[in-house]
Amino acid sequence: MGLYAFNCSEKLQTVNIRRGTCGHSVLSLGSMKTQWIWNKEKTKIVEPLDYENVIAQRKTQIYSDPLRDLLMFPMEDISISVINRQRRTVQSTVPEDAEERAQSLFVKECIKTYSTDWHVVNYKYEDFSGDFRMLPCKSLRPEKIPNHVFEIDEDCEKDEDSSSLCSQKGGVIRQGWLHKANVNSTITVTMKVFKRRYFYLTQLPDGSYILNSYKDEKNSKESKGCIYLDACIDVVQCPKMRRHAFELKMLDKYSHYLAAETEQEMEEWLITLKKIIQINTDSLVQEKKETVETAQDDETSSQGKAENIMASLERSMHPELMKYGRETEQLNKLSRGDGRQNLFSFDSEVQRLDFSGIEPDIKPFEEKCNKRFQVNCHDLTFNVLGQVGDNAKGPPTNVEPFFISLALFDIKNNCKISADFHIDLNPPSVREMLWGASTQPASDGNAKGSSPESVIHGIAESHLRYIKQGIFSVTNPHPEIFLVARIEKVLQGNITHCAEPYIKNSDPTKTAQKVYRTAKQVCSRLGQYRMPFAWAARPIFKDTQGSLDLDGRFSPFYKQDSSKLSNEDILKLLSEYKKPEKTKLQIIPGQLNITVECVPVDLSNCITSSYVPLKPFEKNCQNITVEVEEFVPEMTKYCYPFTIYRNHLYVYPLQLKYDSQKTFAKARNIAVCMEFRDSDESDGGPLKCIYGKPAGSVFTTNAYAVVSHHNQNPEFYDEVKIELPIHLHQKHHVLFTFYHVSCEISTKGTTKKQDTVETPVGFAWFPLLKDGRIITFEQQLPVSANLPPGYLNLNDGESRRQSNVDIKWVDGAKPLLKIKSHLESTIYTQDLHVHKFFHHCQLVQSGWKEVPGELIKYLKCLHAMEIQVMIQFLPVILMQLFRVLTNMTPEDDVPINCTMVLLHIVSKCHEEGLDSYLRSFIKYSFRPEKPSAPQAQLIHETLATTMIAILKQSADFLAINKLLKYSWFFFEIIVKSMATYLLEENKIKLPRGQRFPEAYHHVLHSLLLAIIPHVTIRYAEIPDESRNVNYSLASFLKRCFTLMDRGFVFNLINDYISGFSPKDPKVLAEYKFEFLQTICNHEHYIPLNLPMAFAKPKLQRVQDFFSFAVDRLTSVDSNLEYSLSDEYCKHHFLVGLLLRETSIALQDNYEIRYTAISVIKNLLIKHAFDTRYQHKNQQAKIAQLYLPFVGLLLENIQRLAGRDTLYSCAAMPNSASRDEFACGFTSPTNRGSLSADKDTAYVSFQNGHGIKREDSRGSLVPEGMTGFPDQGSTGENTRQSSTRSSISQYNRLDQYEIRSLLMCYLYIVKMISEDTLLTYWNKVSPQELINILILLEVCLFHFRYTGKRNIARVHDAWLSRHFGVDRKSQTMPALRNRSGVMQARLQHLSSLESSFTLNHKLLIRSQNKNEWNGLIRIVFD
């Protein structure tokens, strides 16, 4: 509480930003040796209005306004929704009583995270809070654009065609030797005979083309043949006919076959002929078009006559006729508006629709979808086949049972990347050989049929025993991944001896009977023991893109070598398998029918690796597919936050060294039995949590490894999968029991001797937990000869020496057993620092007396946690840190250290490119919790306070820079905390000024002041950080408009903008406009600007009494705000601030002007396409809000119009009345129309000043005016008018700037109401009114259509000017000829043509009007 109160009461010593005075402030930033003096020339500061007070006072006016939707924020603008967590599974993967059984805080929080639904703060109109490209409309582009063909383009195309063909009327276009096929009806296609002829391609006087052939180059002789290309419809290559041959296809389905002598000549002929065919096609299309246009012209002429009649009726004095004329004109006006496109639809920015800067949708956490494929196991057969049991009539089968396990091996990374998938393909008759085993595994517990069938996750256990389809997934696919099949059989003896009948099969029938008899005896006695037999492999992928090798087949069966059983040995063998010349493996004849295919889209009846059914799943389905667990590489880029419950431990016994032990006389055929226990007492038993193999129980109490015959140092490759309990304690351990298995088969022996199959020869164990964490590294364990109670107390040498337990060690307690384990759990972590942090938090919550500084120590240790663990448990760790931030201890350093850990996590996620997980956490997982302490602060209060403390500290610049760079995360957390607080505490119904305490307002203001110097002073030192925090702060303040006092947010914006200066460098100007653009993109930007009439102050009303009275008599709105005055900027704060900054930027260099203009233009485009404001009255009100923008253009009119467009007259005396000015327009002859005559003329106004017309493009230049500011003149050519500023010292605006500004101008004057426009024209001076009309003429000039060629030339010049001369050479391929250059240009600028055409058509109509009202009409039509 102390830190919060300190920051709330403190007055930061900074410049007096709010008053806008030039001040001095020394900012100390710790280790910075230079003291920065902040002394900038500030722009004039206008205090924003008290928004909440104003709307409260004008409540009646607002509610009575028919356009009140433009003035009010909508009701229920913000809400919280609970979204059901989307699951792949039919039921939750979390066990029903998991939370009650869990005792560890970390496990509890994991379970809670996987069980909780998403909590999302919804902003109803959030779709309108971005750039115009993000608006929720179908398309910003017009659906149907008429295809206009202009004469200038037709001439251009004809020039290009003629130049590319190098021809004139009647000229030779191309000539050369070709081979012509002699075709007649008696010769087939393959028998065509080619004759060498010299061809001339000529254009005839009528424009058609002909191809003549001669015996030689002398074309004076008679032609040997001619081809009229008017009838040619296509030309294609035909290499099967002859080398370099091509075919001319004619209209009558006849073809001419020609062949060039070289490939280059063929290509040149093909290009030329294709161009001619295209020209012929275009001419036909044009003829049809002209026919249609002729008919349309006839209709148009008849309509023109009707319009003339209507005009004559309107001029009539008859009242009925006049009324009829007015009504008809009104209907015509409405009909002209039908089907009109939005003005901005044809803007190049809108048509391009660049979505590169738009962030993708934030999706909730989900399981990562890796490359998946399905494995279907069909059949396994060897060459020793026979009839088994009662299967006398059936097909022959294997005479003994075989067992398959599949797994994926990665040779490239030298590791196994999947769990084992066990399959039993034995037919029922062969399986029965195992059912008669005299010794059942201890794990079976119950006799068959003695208890009802158990159900696992709603699936009958019998349906899970013989699964033959598995789905494997691979995160990093590449061609060196192999699917390995290991084949096992019942333990019988030596591998070589057992494989010999299958390799040397001289008499199949006799061999099959002999093998069957032996196998039957072995299965009845040793049915639970397995021995390795063979292996095979096949590649899975063709490439690194994950393309499946569907045609791949398994290799032959290779006999398993008893000395090369481990996974490492298999990886070496696979490497040799890729090099057949080095392979010296013995092959066992046989066939394995296993297919690999893509996972079907509509796959059903699938279960997870934990046997939880996936959607969709049919009840009582027996054909089930199981997902095989993938061992994802421990690399950060492959990590993702866990979303489901999974808790598996894989145990691997690797090797037992028993060659030097003297304790047991017989220890050769060694079997390893593994059990999972929770007690080391004598009455303790194994837990039934080990995944069984096919044909047995789904869960069993023990598992056996393969047995190597007569091997005292056996190696193992078995994998034991254990379902871990939710709560683990120190007694949980894996127990290994070693047995000597007697393989002797004696038919004459006694029953007692036959029953002695296994003899215990040792025990070993390893506890799961060490220091509270699960151990998964490779270990070597000692082996004991006996198993006394309390054996877990003998884990290390020290405890063995001090223990009184009676135990006998094998070989002096040497480490004889090598094992390793692998954890696949989403509720247990192996990271020591995360474990200790949560353990300490659990102690504190349970009432343990905390040692001062202990929590800070564990918080600092979290900086060393593994990045993989951080990502996998991201929601769990972040939520616990936010609890500590508000709940744990009153120590001042705890919130700061907690925030530093948050900052470390955020920065690591960004460095690894995983920041999308942070955004998903904020939107879906983060749910602020109420602090348990009564006076504890909320998250948004504490976090804002600690951010101030970090930004002010002088020692750790690295932390400051990180906080600035990744500030978006903390601002988003603050916003969601604020929103949740308002909605859950029902504070949203309070007046905005009462929603948050005043102390929190002070904290936000202090935070803003702490950020400003890092942006405005350190921008060159930390460019990325300053830009990021500038945007993050803008986004935060934009969202604050929805949550808190809007007048207070206005003040924060004002304070921030006051930190910038007109003399700032370019980068700061960009920051400023990026900030303003983000703010102005608020979904309720229009209501924030209050587009309503504000009465003038009392003193001004008295001063303007007479003009005010005149305005009332003329029905003029006296409250119209049309200039960028202080009152306007106060009443309409955001738009006023933006226009003022734009006005200043227009006097700056190109980059700054470009940025400012783009912001204004994009904002107006957004208004134009906003579906909420499409009514013409709404658009008119919005346009009126931007009326001062017109004055801004008038101030820069000489920069908008060049020598060839400017139309101006000398300064008129201020005493000139509007009536006198209007008299100058009484007739076209004495006032001069806006469309100039072709001949040079002088037009005289009443004031006597002449205007010289120079050309037919409508540009008028004052007589005697010889220079312009853009040509270097300064004093004598400055504009004389009643507007405020002189012309800029910078050069004339370029084409993009002018067009963008004029588009904005046209939008305003087109959308604004007629009454408002007339009122505005009555308020401005006569010179300004002339300049308004000049702007329209400038629009006519700049939006006229100049042809594709000219557009391309202008665009290239603009690119060269602003992006360097070499830009084209860097981005476009080298083009060989002029036609290629034009073609590239036309393709590049095709989107611009429709843009210019629309505006040209819209404005050119003004040239055909003879009255001023005509000009007004085209604006509104």
XYZ file of C-alpha atoms in Angstrom, residues 83-482:
400
model
C -17.267 -19.637 -23.622
C -17.292 -23.374 -23.245
C -13.849 -24.812 -23.689
C -13.707 -26.575 -27.028
C -12.553 -30.145 -26.625
C -11.662 -32.850 -29.094
C -12.819 -35.493 -26.638
C -16.341 -36.632 -25.858
C -15.758 -35.938 -22.170
C -13.259 -33.922 -20.232
C -9.808 -35.442 -19.986
C -9.643 -34.387 -16.325
C -10.832 -37.161 -13.944
C -14.036 -36.349 -12.085
C -12.555 -36.142 -8.593
C -9.147 -34.841 -9.678
C -9.352 -31.516 -7.864
C -10.326 -33.192 -4.571
C -7.550 -35.772 -4.811
C -4.876 -33.239 -5.732
C -2.829 -31.910 -2.816
C -0.034 -30.015 -4.562
C -0.827 -26.354 -5.369
C 0.748 -26.692 -8.798
C -1.326 -29.783 -9.639
C -4.490 -28.087 -8.380
C -3.896 -25.028 -10.547
C -3.172 -27.179 -13.596
C -6.376 -29.126 -13.128
C -8.323 -25.918 -12.615
C -6.832 -24.464 -15.791
C -7.794 -27.498 -17.892
C -11.331 -27.557 -16.432
C -12.230 -23.863 -16.516
C -14.105 -22.355 -19.425
C -12.873 -19.260 -21.228
C -13.758 -15.842 -19.799
C -13.854 -13.207 -22.513
C -14.524 -9.479 -22.264
C -16.649 -8.568 -25.272
C -16.700 -5.110 -26.806
C -19.880 -5.002 -28.841
C -18.506 -2.789 -31.596
C -14.906 -3.976 -31.516
C -15.062 -4.753 -35.236
C -15.260 -0.995 -35.830
C -12.232 -0.156 -33.688
C -9.538 -0.707 -36.276
C -8.467 0.517 -39.660
C -11.016 0.801 -42.481
C -9.717 -2.499 -43.852
C -11.023 -4.249 -40.731
C -14.603 -3.007 -41.048
C -17.195 -5.810 -40.974
C -18.507 -5.185 -44.468
C -18.548 -7.635 -47.357
C -16.120 -5.741 -49.501
C -14.814 -2.237 -49.877
C -14.506 -2.721 -53.604
C -17.490 -2.091 -55.904
C -19.240 -5.245 -57.048
C -19.741 -4.213 -60.660
C -17.466 -1.749 -62.408
C -18.342 -0.883 -66.010
C -15.492 -1.436 -68.410
C -14.735 1.910 -70.018
C -12.648 2.150 -73.164
C -11.210 5.594 -73.876
C -9.920 6.903 -77.170
C -6.569 7.799 -75.703
C -6.036 4.179 -74.671
C -7.156 2.865 -78.041
C -4.583 5.053 -79.757
C -1.960 3.903 -77.273
C -2.732 0.245 -77.901
C -2.628 0.723 -81.648
C 0.728 2.443 -81.341
C 2.064 -0.352 -79.150
C 0.788 -3.061 -81.495
C 2.198 -1.414 -84.554
C 5.523 -0.702 -82.889
C 5.820 -4.215 -81.553
C 5.137 -5.652 -85.012
C 7.423 -3.094 -86.639
C 4.951 -2.539 -89.446
C 3.024 0.007 -91.445
C 0.122 -0.465 -93.793
C 1.241 -2.835 -96.486
C 4.640 -3.481 -94.906
C 6.545 -6.718 -94.307
C 6.429 -7.666 -90.645
C 8.589 -10.769 -90.614
C 10.391 -13.041 -93.038
C 12.474 -16.183 -92.882
C 12.897 -19.849 -93.769
C 10.277 -22.318 -92.553
C 9.414 -25.927 -93.370
C 5.833 -26.353 -94.549
C 3.966 -29.652 -94.397
C 2.449 -30.896 -97.640
C -0.966 -32.036 -96.423
C -3.613 -33.878 -98.426
C -6.281 -36.402 -97.687
C -4.201 -39.421 -98.646
C -1.304 -38.775 -96.280
C -1.710 -39.440 -92.589
C -0.438 -37.168 -89.842
C 2.679 -39.200 -89.193
C 3.524 -39.284 -92.931
C 3.441 -35.552 -93.550
C 6.258 -34.318 -95.757
C 7.841 -30.938 -94.979
C 9.260 -28.707 -97.717
C 11.584 -25.774 -97.106
C 10.041 -22.446 -98.091
C 10.813 -18.771 -97.550
C 7.900 -16.983 -95.834
C 6.862 -13.328 -95.782
C 4.421 -12.103 -93.113
C 2.781 -8.965 -94.566
C 0.050 -6.542 -93.508
C -2.354 -5.604 -96.287
C -3.702 -2.051 -96.783
C -7.041 -3.031 -95.195
C -5.211 -4.023 -91.963
C -5.422 -7.792 -92.426
C -2.400 -10.101 -92.370
C -1.224 -12.701 -94.904
C 1.582 -15.277 -94.798
C 3.085 -15.982 -98.289
C 5.607 -18.720 -99.091
C 8.221 -18.758 -101.895
C 10.967 -21.060 -103.082
C 13.667 -18.558 -102.084
C 14.161 -15.014 -100.765
C 13.083 -13.471 -104.085
C 9.393 -12.772 -103.670
C 9.081 -11.467 -107.237
C 8.186 -14.938 -108.383
C 4.828 -16.537 -107.997
C 3.816 -17.446 -104.481
C 3.768 -21.166 -103.643
C 0.972 -20.641 -101.135
C -0.660 -18.120 -98.851
C -2.354 -18.265 -95.461
C -4.859 -15.555 -94.539
C -4.433 -15.005 -90.800
C -7.918 -13.468 -90.392
C -9.199 -17.037 -90.258
C -6.494 -18.201 -87.849
C -7.793 -18.752 -84.322
C -4.773 -20.170 -82.528
C -1.132 -21.193 -82.885
C 0.356 -24.039 -80.811
C 3.544 -26.057 -80.742
C 3.490 -29.654 -81.999
C 6.872 -31.252 -81.194
C 5.571 -34.763 -82.013
C 5.219 -33.764 -85.655
C 8.740 -32.451 -86.094
C 11.361 -30.562 -84.116
C 10.505 -26.858 -83.739
C 7.119 -27.419 -85.408
C 3.934 -25.441 -84.750
C 0.354 -25.595 -85.936
C -1.871 -22.789 -87.251
C -5.484 -23.670 -86.382
C -8.055 -22.171 -88.752
C -11.768 -21.440 -88.369
C -12.859 -24.269 -90.670
C -11.120 -26.865 -88.435
C -8.275 -26.989 -90.902
C -4.641 -26.650 -89.827
C -1.343 -25.584 -91.370
C 1.841 -27.181 -90.046
C 5.093 -25.218 -90.115
C 8.504 -25.828 -88.584
C 11.382 -23.474 -87.877
C 15.040 -24.380 -88.141
C 15.970 -23.387 -84.588
C 14.118 -23.112 -81.318
C 14.768 -19.363 -81.104
C 13.251 -18.769 -84.549
C 10.241 -20.843 -83.588
C 9.717 -18.770 -80.439
C 9.942 -15.520 -82.402
C 7.412 -16.724 -85.018
C 5.051 -17.881 -82.263
C 5.186 -14.529 -80.479
C 4.512 -12.590 -83.674
C 1.654 -14.811 -84.800
C -0.017 -14.764 -81.373
C 0.040 -10.963 -81.361
C -1.624 -10.865 -84.769
C -4.316 -13.287 -83.619
C -4.934 -11.113 -80.549
C -5.223 -7.973 -82.725
C -7.755 -9.700 -84.968
C -9.756 -10.856 -81.958
C -9.799 -7.363 -80.398
C -10.960 -5.783 -83.626
C -13.911 -8.182 -83.809
C -14.849 -7.399 -80.205
C -14.583 -3.672 -80.907
C -16.890 -3.943 -83.918
C -19.518 -5.660 -81.805
C -19.100 -3.054 -79.083
C -19.520 -0.201 -81.534
C -22.745 -1.776 -82.775
C -24.097 -1.916 -79.222
C -22.934 1.620 -78.434
C -24.673 2.934 -81.543
C -27.945 1.566 -80.242
C -27.272 3.051 -76.797
C -26.472 6.441 -78.336
C -29.880 6.443 -80.026
C -31.526 5.878 -76.656
C -29.383 8.565 -75.038
C -30.302 11.133 -77.667
C -33.974 10.528 -77.018
C -33.390 11.011 -73.286
C -31.530 14.228 -74.007
C -34.538 15.577 -75.833
C -36.691 14.770 -72.843
C -34.311 16.663 -70.595
C -34.451 19.691 -72.899
C -38.241 19.615 -72.702
C -38.044 19.529 -68.900
C -35.655 22.443 -68.906
C -38.050 24.455 -71.060
C -40.921 23.600 -68.732
C -38.909 24.824 -65.762
C -38.282 28.155 -67.483
C -41.967 28.556 -68.107
C -43.951 30.974 -65.919
C -46.990 28.695 -65.723
C -47.268 27.579 -62.048
C -48.443 24.053 -62.802
C -45.720 23.535 -65.329
C -43.125 24.904 -62.906
C -44.373 22.556 -60.166
C -44.279 19.640 -62.559
C -40.780 20.581 -63.603
C -39.543 20.769 -60.003
C -41.060 17.404 -59.115
C -39.613 15.823 -62.217
C -36.193 17.268 -61.477
C -36.387 15.943 -57.923
C -37.253 12.459 -59.206
C -34.397 12.654 -61.685
C -32.066 13.638 -58.896
C -33.115 10.621 -56.837
C -32.798 8.288 -59.793
C -29.334 9.612 -60.533
C -28.332 8.540 -57.035
C -29.402 4.930 -57.600
C -26.503 2.554 -57.917
C -23.904 5.196 -57.126
C -20.652 3.827 -55.831
C -18.993 5.076 -52.701
C -16.569 7.869 -53.541
C -13.669 6.012 -51.935
C -14.452 2.690 -53.609
C -12.116 3.512 -56.458
C -9.303 4.872 -54.364
C -6.077 2.990 -54.948
C -5.586 2.365 -51.213
C -9.032 0.810 -50.916
C -8.622 -1.303 -54.026
C -5.256 -2.649 -52.959
C -6.577 -3.823 -49.594
C -3.238 -4.413 -47.941
C -3.850 -6.551 -44.855
C -0.181 -6.889 -43.911
C -0.476 -4.683 -40.846
C -3.643 -6.287 -39.512
C -3.121 -8.726 -36.684
C -4.683 -12.183 -37.075
C -7.630 -13.240 -34.952
C -6.720 -14.325 -31.451
C -7.629 -17.950 -30.962
C -7.869 -19.847 -27.668
C -5.249 -22.354 -26.687
C -5.557 -25.624 -28.517
C -3.629 -28.815 -28.952
C -0.989 -28.444 -31.607
C -1.966 -30.203 -34.802
C 1.158 -31.906 -36.081
C 1.583 -34.032 -39.182
C -0.583 -37.087 -38.569
C -0.907 -40.366 -40.409
C -2.824 -43.577 -39.824
C -1.309 -47.032 -39.615
C -3.554 -49.991 -40.408
C -2.233 -53.424 -39.431
C -3.646 -56.287 -41.495
C -1.563 -59.429 -41.473
C 1.755 -61.020 -40.478
C 2.835 -64.315 -42.054
C 6.035 -66.347 -42.173
C 6.797 -69.227 -44.503
C 6.090 -71.863 -41.848
C 2.316 -72.219 -42.109
C -0.112 -74.885 -41.070
C -3.477 -75.755 -39.568
C -3.690 -74.906 -35.863
C -6.216 -76.352 -33.447
C -9.756 -76.579 -34.796
C -8.860 -74.513 -37.836
C -8.642 -77.563 -40.102
C -10.847 -76.139 -42.816
C -9.555 -72.614 -42.720
C -6.553 -71.144 -44.512
C -3.116 -72.029 -43.118
C -1.749 -69.670 -40.491
C 1.378 -69.184 -38.446
C 1.841 -72.179 -36.221
C 2.874 -70.132 -33.182
C 1.888 -66.689 -31.843
C 3.846 -63.584 -32.811
C 3.561 -60.113 -31.322
C 4.275 -56.766 -33.009
C 5.262 -53.410 -31.574
C 5.519 -50.319 -33.818
C 7.413 -47.129 -33.073
C 8.910 -44.173 -34.934
C 12.676 -43.630 -34.988
C 14.425 -40.455 -36.121
C 17.842 -41.227 -37.617
C 18.640 -37.571 -38.172
C 18.264 -36.682 -34.496
C 19.226 -40.177 -33.278
C 16.222 -40.762 -31.060
C 12.914 -42.525 -30.709
C 10.039 -40.094 -31.259
C 6.925 -42.082 -30.379
C 5.611 -44.509 -27.835
C 5.205 -48.184 -28.702
C 2.023 -49.355 -30.411
C 1.398 -53.015 -29.597
C -0.590 -55.166 -32.004
C -1.775 -58.759 -31.852
C -2.548 -60.105 -35.357
C -2.729 -63.757 -34.300
C -5.874 -65.595 -35.383
C -8.148 -66.899 -32.596
C -6.901 -70.469 -33.000
C -3.330 -69.353 -32.358
C -4.335 -67.145 -29.415
C -5.896 -70.186 -27.741
C -2.412 -71.651 -27.430
C -1.693 -69.015 -24.781
C -4.934 -69.417 -22.832
C -3.910 -72.823 -21.564
C -0.759 -71.537 -19.923
C -0.295 -73.163 -16.554
C 1.209 -70.037 -15.060
C -0.785 -66.814 -15.418
C 0.873 -63.435 -14.948
C 0.511 -62.035 -11.493
C -1.062 -58.922 -12.909
C -4.204 -60.655 -14.087
C -5.418 -61.042 -10.548
C -8.869 -62.363 -11.416
C -9.650 -65.450 -13.395
C -11.262 -65.002 -16.718
C -14.988 -64.343 -16.411
C -14.948 -64.144 -12.601
C -15.975 -60.485 -12.530
C -18.127 -58.243 -14.730
C -16.406 -56.505 -17.587
C -14.968 -53.151 -16.608
C -15.605 -49.932 -18.500
C -12.883 -47.345 -19.198
C -14.098 -43.833 -20.103
C -17.387 -45.302 -21.245
C -15.770 -47.971 -23.453
C -15.996 -51.689 -22.685
C -12.578 -53.126 -21.907
C -13.028 -55.936 -24.415
C -13.208 -53.367 -27.231
C -9.749 -52.077 -26.316
C -7.855 -55.383 -26.322
C -7.299 -55.906 -30.035
C -6.833 -52.472 -31.575
C -5.260 -52.658 -35.036
C -5.337 -49.003 -36.165
C -3.089 -46.326 -34.742
C -2.538 -42.654 -35.482
C 0.996 -41.359 -35.218
C 1.902 -37.674 -35.184
C 5.210 -36.054 -36.070
C 6.110 -32.454 -35.240
C 9.186 -32.238 -37.440
C 8.710 -34.498 -40.490
C 11.640 -35.374 -42.748
C 12.686 -38.350 -44.892
C 14.904 -39.915 -42.228
C 12.014 -40.958 -39.987
C 11.314 -44.701 -40.009
